[in-house]
Each structure stands twice: as C-alpha cells, then as structure tokens.
Amino acid sequence: EVSLVESGGGLVQPGGSLRLSCEVSGLIFSRYWMYWVRQAPGKGLAWAARISGDGSATTYADSVKGRFTISRDNTKNMVYLQMNSLRGDDTALYYCVRERPGRGVALDYWGQGTLVTVSS
Amino acid sequence: SYELTQPPSVSVSPGQTASITCSGHKLGEKYISWYQQKPGLSPVLVIYEDTKRPSGIPERFSGSNSGNTAALNITETQAMDEADYFCQTWDTNTMIFGGGTRLSVL
C-alpha cells in the first residue's frame, strides 16, 4: 500500500524558514516525479514545486521561486521542501504528492498534509 | 499566464447527472485531470488524461475535453458525491488548477 506522510509544519514568523519532509513507502520511489501542492485555509489547490525521480530536475511556481527548494533522498524514500523568507500568503496545508506516470500530468497519491502557519 | 475557470458551485438532485465545467484557452489541446476533495480530507484523483478513471473510481464518473472546455460528469449522483472538484492541467512548465466547484446534492 502506498503511503505518503508529511511532517515539519508549524508556526513560523514572517521572514523565517521551515523544512518540510515527506516519507514515502509502498512504491519504487526513485521512478516517480514528486510534488508539493499547497492549499490555503478555505481556498483551492496551488502547485508549489516538483522534482524528477533522480532529483536532477526541479520546477517551481513563480510564487515560490527563489525562496523554496525541493530535494529528495532516494536512499531514504524522502522528499523535502526547504522554505525560506516565508510570508503570510505561504500559510497553507502542504501536501506531498506523487505524479502518476503517463502522457498527462496527474497526481494520484496524496499525503494527509502538514500545516504551515506564517504569523507574528 | 494560463488560467482555468470553473463555476463556484453546482447543484444537482439525487439520481440526476451533474456536469462541472472547466474552461481555458485551447484547453482541448492539453490533458486535464479532475480531483474530488471532501471536507477535511486530501484530494482524490477521479479523472486523468481527459477521460480515464483510476482504479476504484466508479463508472458514474466520466470526463471530456474539447475546444476550450473540459467537463466532469457524474451520473446517478449520490449524497456521497457532494464535495469540491478541481480541474488541473500543465502549461509551460507550470501546473495549473481551476478555482474549484462545490457540488451540492440537494
């Protein structure tokens, strides 16, 4: 059974940093692109970042580019999101998600999310 | 930047067919996915590559995509289908979600 478990969320002051972690099990981790998708309270879904299976390629949403860094450790089946220079509009539930292999980009396995609150 | 537009809400009577639309420029030339999200839960993929259903998704769920509009159709709608639905595509190295549609089964 595939499982994605996020951790590392919490309360942080504006301008601060936080590192999110996601432990993945139940699949051959290194084969898949992995994503971070966030959802502000009461709002819709917004993509933040993605990383290729071998970690050599990354892509970021404009809203986080230059502030967030996605990485992975395929020896530990972990994916990370380093978040710096946090702002109030970064407050959200952050989901770790797997991309389903195929012609289109679809996200088929989601974690339960970890909540990040940016506030003074 | 590319945008996907969904109606904020759709209402349907139990047993009827619900149709949720998602509009974008030349959307039919891209692949669309649909997600269902119930309160307090993580999203669930219900349609990918415009028309395909993942394992475990009922046949009542179907998708289409042509021109500038994609649609998620739910036949024989049940109370358990009440949820938020989000469309999603990929354009110029960016993942885009629609704003979401709240489906009410009344």
Coordinates of C-alpha atoms in Angstrom, one line a residue:
Chain A
E1 CA 0.0 0.0 0.0
V2 CA 1.3 3.4 -1.0
S3 CA 1.8 5.9 1.9
L4 CA 3.0 9.5 1.9
V5 CA 3.5 11.1 5.4
E6 CA 4.4 14.7 5.7
S7 CA 5.9 16.4 8.7
G8 CA 7.7 19.6 9.7
G9 CA 4.9 22.1 9.6
G10 CA 4.3 24.6 12.3
L11 CA 4.1 28.3 13.3
V12 CA 6.8 30.5 11.9
Q13 CA 7.3 34.3 11.9
P14 CA 7.4 36.2 8.6
G15 CA 10.8 36.0 7.1
G16 CA 11.5 32.7 8.8
S17 CA 12.4 29.3 7.5
L18 CA 10.9 25.8 7.7
R19 CA 11.8 22.5 6.3
L20 CA 9.0 20.0 5.3
S21 CA 9.7 16.3 5.0
C22 CA 7.7 13.6 3.3
E23 CA 8.3 9.9 3.9
V24 CA 7.1 7.7 1.0
S25 CA 6.6 3.9 1.1
G26 CA 4.9 1.2 -0.9
L27 CA 6.4 2.1 -4.3
I28 CA 9.7 2.2 -6.1
F29 CA 10.3 5.8 -5.1
S30 CA 13.1 6.7 -7.5
R31 CA 10.9 6.1 -10.5
Y32 CA 8.5 9.0 -9.8
W33 CA 8.3 12.7 -10.0
M34 CA 7.2 14.1 -6.7
Y35 CA 5.3 17.3 -6.0
W36 CA 4.4 19.7 -3.2
V37 CA 0.9 21.2 -3.6
R38 CA -0.5 23.6 -1.1
Q39 CA -3.9 24.8 0.0
A40 CA -4.5 28.0 1.9
P41 CA -7.3 27.7 4.5
G42 CA -10.7 27.6 2.8
K43 CA -9.1 28.1 -0.7
G44 CA -8.2 26.0 -3.7
L45 CA -5.2 23.9 -4.6
A46 CA -1.9 25.5 -5.8
W47 CA 1.2 23.8 -7.0
A48 CA 4.5 24.8 -5.4
A49 CA 7.3 22.6 -6.7
R50 CA 8.2 19.3 -8.3
I51 CA 11.3 17.1 -8.6
S52 CA 12.2 14.4 -11.0
G53 CA 12.8 10.8 -10.0
D54 CA 16.6 11.0 -9.9
G55 CA 16.5 14.5 -8.4
S56 CA 18.2 16.1 -11.4
A57 CA 15.3 18.3 -12.5
T58 CA 13.2 20.7 -10.5
T59 CA 10.5 23.2 -11.3
Y60 CA 8.9 25.9 -9.2
A61 CA 5.8 28.0 -9.2
D62 CA 6.6 31.7 -9.7
S63 CA 5.1 32.4 -6.2
V64 CA 7.9 30.4 -4.5
K65 CA 10.8 30.6 -7.0
G66 CA 14.0 31.8 -5.3
R67 CA 12.5 31.1 -1.8
F68 CA 11.7 27.4 -1.8
T69 CA 13.9 24.5 -2.6
I70 CA 12.7 20.9 -3.3
S71 CA 15.0 18.0 -2.9
R72 CA 14.9 14.2 -2.4
D73 CA 16.9 11.4 -0.9
N74 CA 16.2 8.2 -2.8
T75 CA 18.2 6.1 -0.3
K76 CA 15.7 7.1 2.4
N77 CA 12.5 7.5 0.2
M78 CA 12.2 11.1 1.4
V79 CA 11.3 14.3 -0.3
Y80 CA 11.8 17.7 1.2
L81 CA 10.7 21.3 0.8
Q82 CA 13.1 24.0 2.3
M83 CA 11.1 27.2 2.7
N84 CA 12.9 30.5 3.3
S85 CA 11.7 34.1 3.5
L86 CA 8.3 32.9 4.5
R87 CA 5.3 35.3 4.0
G88 CA 1.8 35.4 5.3
D89 CA 0.4 34.1 2.0
D90 CA 2.5 31.0 2.4
T91 CA 0.2 29.9 5.1
A92 CA -1.4 26.7 3.9
L93 CA -1.7 22.9 4.3
Y94 CA 1.2 21.4 2.3
Y95 CA 0.6 18.1 0.5
C96 CA 3.3 15.8 -0.7
V97 CA 2.0 14.1 -3.9
R98 CA 3.1 11.6 -6.5
E99 CA 2.8 12.1 -10.2
R100 CA 1.1 9.3 -12.0
P101 CA 3.2 8.1 -14.9
G102 CA 1.5 8.8 -18.2
R103 CA 1.0 11.2 -21.0
G104 CA -0.7 13.8 -18.9
V105 CA 0.4 15.2 -15.6
A106 CA -1.9 13.8 -12.9
L107 CA -1.4 13.4 -9.2
D108 CA -2.6 10.1 -7.9
Y109 CA -1.2 9.6 -4.4
W110 CA -1.6 12.4 -1.8
G111 CA -0.4 12.6 1.8
Q112 CA -2.5 14.0 4.6
G113 CA -0.8 17.3 4.6
T114 CA 1.2 19.3 7.1
L115 CA 0.1 22.8 8.2
V116 CA 2.3 25.8 7.9
T117 CA 1.2 29.0 9.6
V118 CA 3.2 32.2 9.0
S119 CA 2.3 34.8 11.5
S120 CA 3.9 37.1 14.1
Chain B
S1 CA -0.3 33.2 -17.6
Y2 CA -2.7 30.3 -18.3
E3 CA -5.9 30.1 -16.3
L4 CA -8.6 27.5 -15.7
T5 CA -12.1 28.8 -14.9
Q6 CA -14.7 26.7 -13.0
P7 CA -18.2 27.7 -11.7
P8 CA -18.0 28.2 -8.0
S9 CA -21.0 26.0 -7.3
V10 CA -23.2 23.4 -9.0
S11 CA -26.4 21.9 -7.6
V12 CA -27.9 18.6 -8.5
S13 CA -30.8 16.4 -7.3
P14 CA -30.0 12.9 -6.2
G15 CA -30.1 10.4 -9.1
Q16 CA -29.6 13.1 -11.7
T17 CA -26.5 13.9 -13.7
A18 CA -24.1 16.6 -12.5
S19 CA -21.8 18.4 -15.0
I20 CA -18.9 20.5 -13.8
T21 CA -17.1 22.6 -16.5
C22 CA -13.5 23.9 -16.7
S23 CA -12.6 26.4 -19.3
G24 CA -9.3 27.6 -20.7
H25 CA -7.8 28.8 -23.9
K26 CA -7.4 25.8 -26.3
L27 CA -7.9 23.5 -23.3
G28 CA -8.7 20.6 -25.7
E29 CA -5.1 20.6 -26.8
K30 CA -3.9 19.8 -23.3
Y31 CA -4.6 16.9 -20.9
I32 CA -6.9 17.6 -18.0
S33 CA -7.3 15.8 -14.6
W34 CA -10.0 16.1 -12.1
Y35 CA -9.8 15.8 -8.3
Q36 CA -12.5 15.3 -5.7
Q37 CA -12.0 16.8 -2.2
K38 CA -14.3 16.1 0.7
P39 CA -14.1 18.3 3.8
G40 CA -11.1 17.6 6.0
L41 CA -9.7 15.1 3.5
S42 CA -6.9 15.1 0.9
P43 CA -7.9 15.4 -2.8
V44 CA -8.6 12.2 -4.7
L45 CA -7.8 11.8 -8.4
V46 CA -11.1 10.9 -10.2
I47 CA -10.2 11.5 -13.9
Y48 CA -6.8 11.7 -15.7
E49 CA -5.8 12.2 -19.3
D50 CA -9.2 13.8 -20.0
T51 CA -11.4 10.6 -19.8
K52 CA -9.6 7.9 -17.9
R53 CA -10.7 6.7 -14.4
P54 CA -8.2 5.4 -11.8
S55 CA -8.8 2.1 -10.3
G56 CA -11.6 2.3 -7.7
I57 CA -13.4 5.3 -9.1
P58 CA -17.0 4.4 -10.0
E59 CA -18.0 4.3 -13.7
R60 CA -20.5 7.1 -12.8
F61 CA -17.6 9.5 -13.2
S62 CA -16.6 10.5 -16.7
G63 CA -14.7 13.2 -18.4
S64 CA -14.5 15.0 -21.7
N65 CA -12.3 17.7 -23.2
S66 CA -12.7 19.6 -26.5
G67 CA -12.2 23.1 -27.7
N68 CA -11.9 25.5 -24.8
T69 CA -13.9 23.4 -22.3
A70 CA -13.5 20.2 -20.3
A71 CA -16.2 18.6 -18.3
L72 CA -16.6 16.2 -15.4
N73 CA -19.9 14.4 -15.5
I74 CA -21.3 12.4 -12.6
T75 CA -24.3 10.2 -13.5
E76 CA -26.8 9.0 -10.9
T77 CA -25.4 11.5 -8.4
Q78 CA -25.4 10.4 -4.8
A79 CA -25.1 12.2 -1.5
M80 CA -21.6 10.8 -1.1
D81 CA -20.5 12.8 -4.3
E82 CA -21.0 16.1 -2.5
A83 CA -17.6 17.6 -2.5
D84 CA -15.3 20.2 -4.0
Y85 CA -14.0 19.4 -7.5
F86 CA -10.8 20.8 -9.1
C87 CA -9.6 20.6 -12.6
Q88 CA -5.9 20.7 -13.4
T89 CA -3.6 20.9 -16.4
W90 CA 0.0 21.6 -17.2
D91 CA 1.2 24.5 -19.3
T92 CA 4.6 26.0 -20.0
N93 CA 6.3 24.3 -17.0
T94 CA 3.6 25.2 -14.7
M95 CA 0.8 23.1 -13.0
I96 CA -2.5 25.0 -13.0
F97 CA -5.6 24.2 -11.0
G98 CA -9.0 25.6 -11.5
G99 CA -10.6 27.5 -8.6
G100 CA -12.8 24.6 -7.7
T101 CA -16.5 23.8 -7.9
R102 CA -18.6 22.9 -4.8
L103 CA -21.1 20.2 -5.8
S104 CA -24.2 20.2 -3.7
V105 CA -26.6 17.2 -3.9
L106 CA -29.9 18.6 -2.8

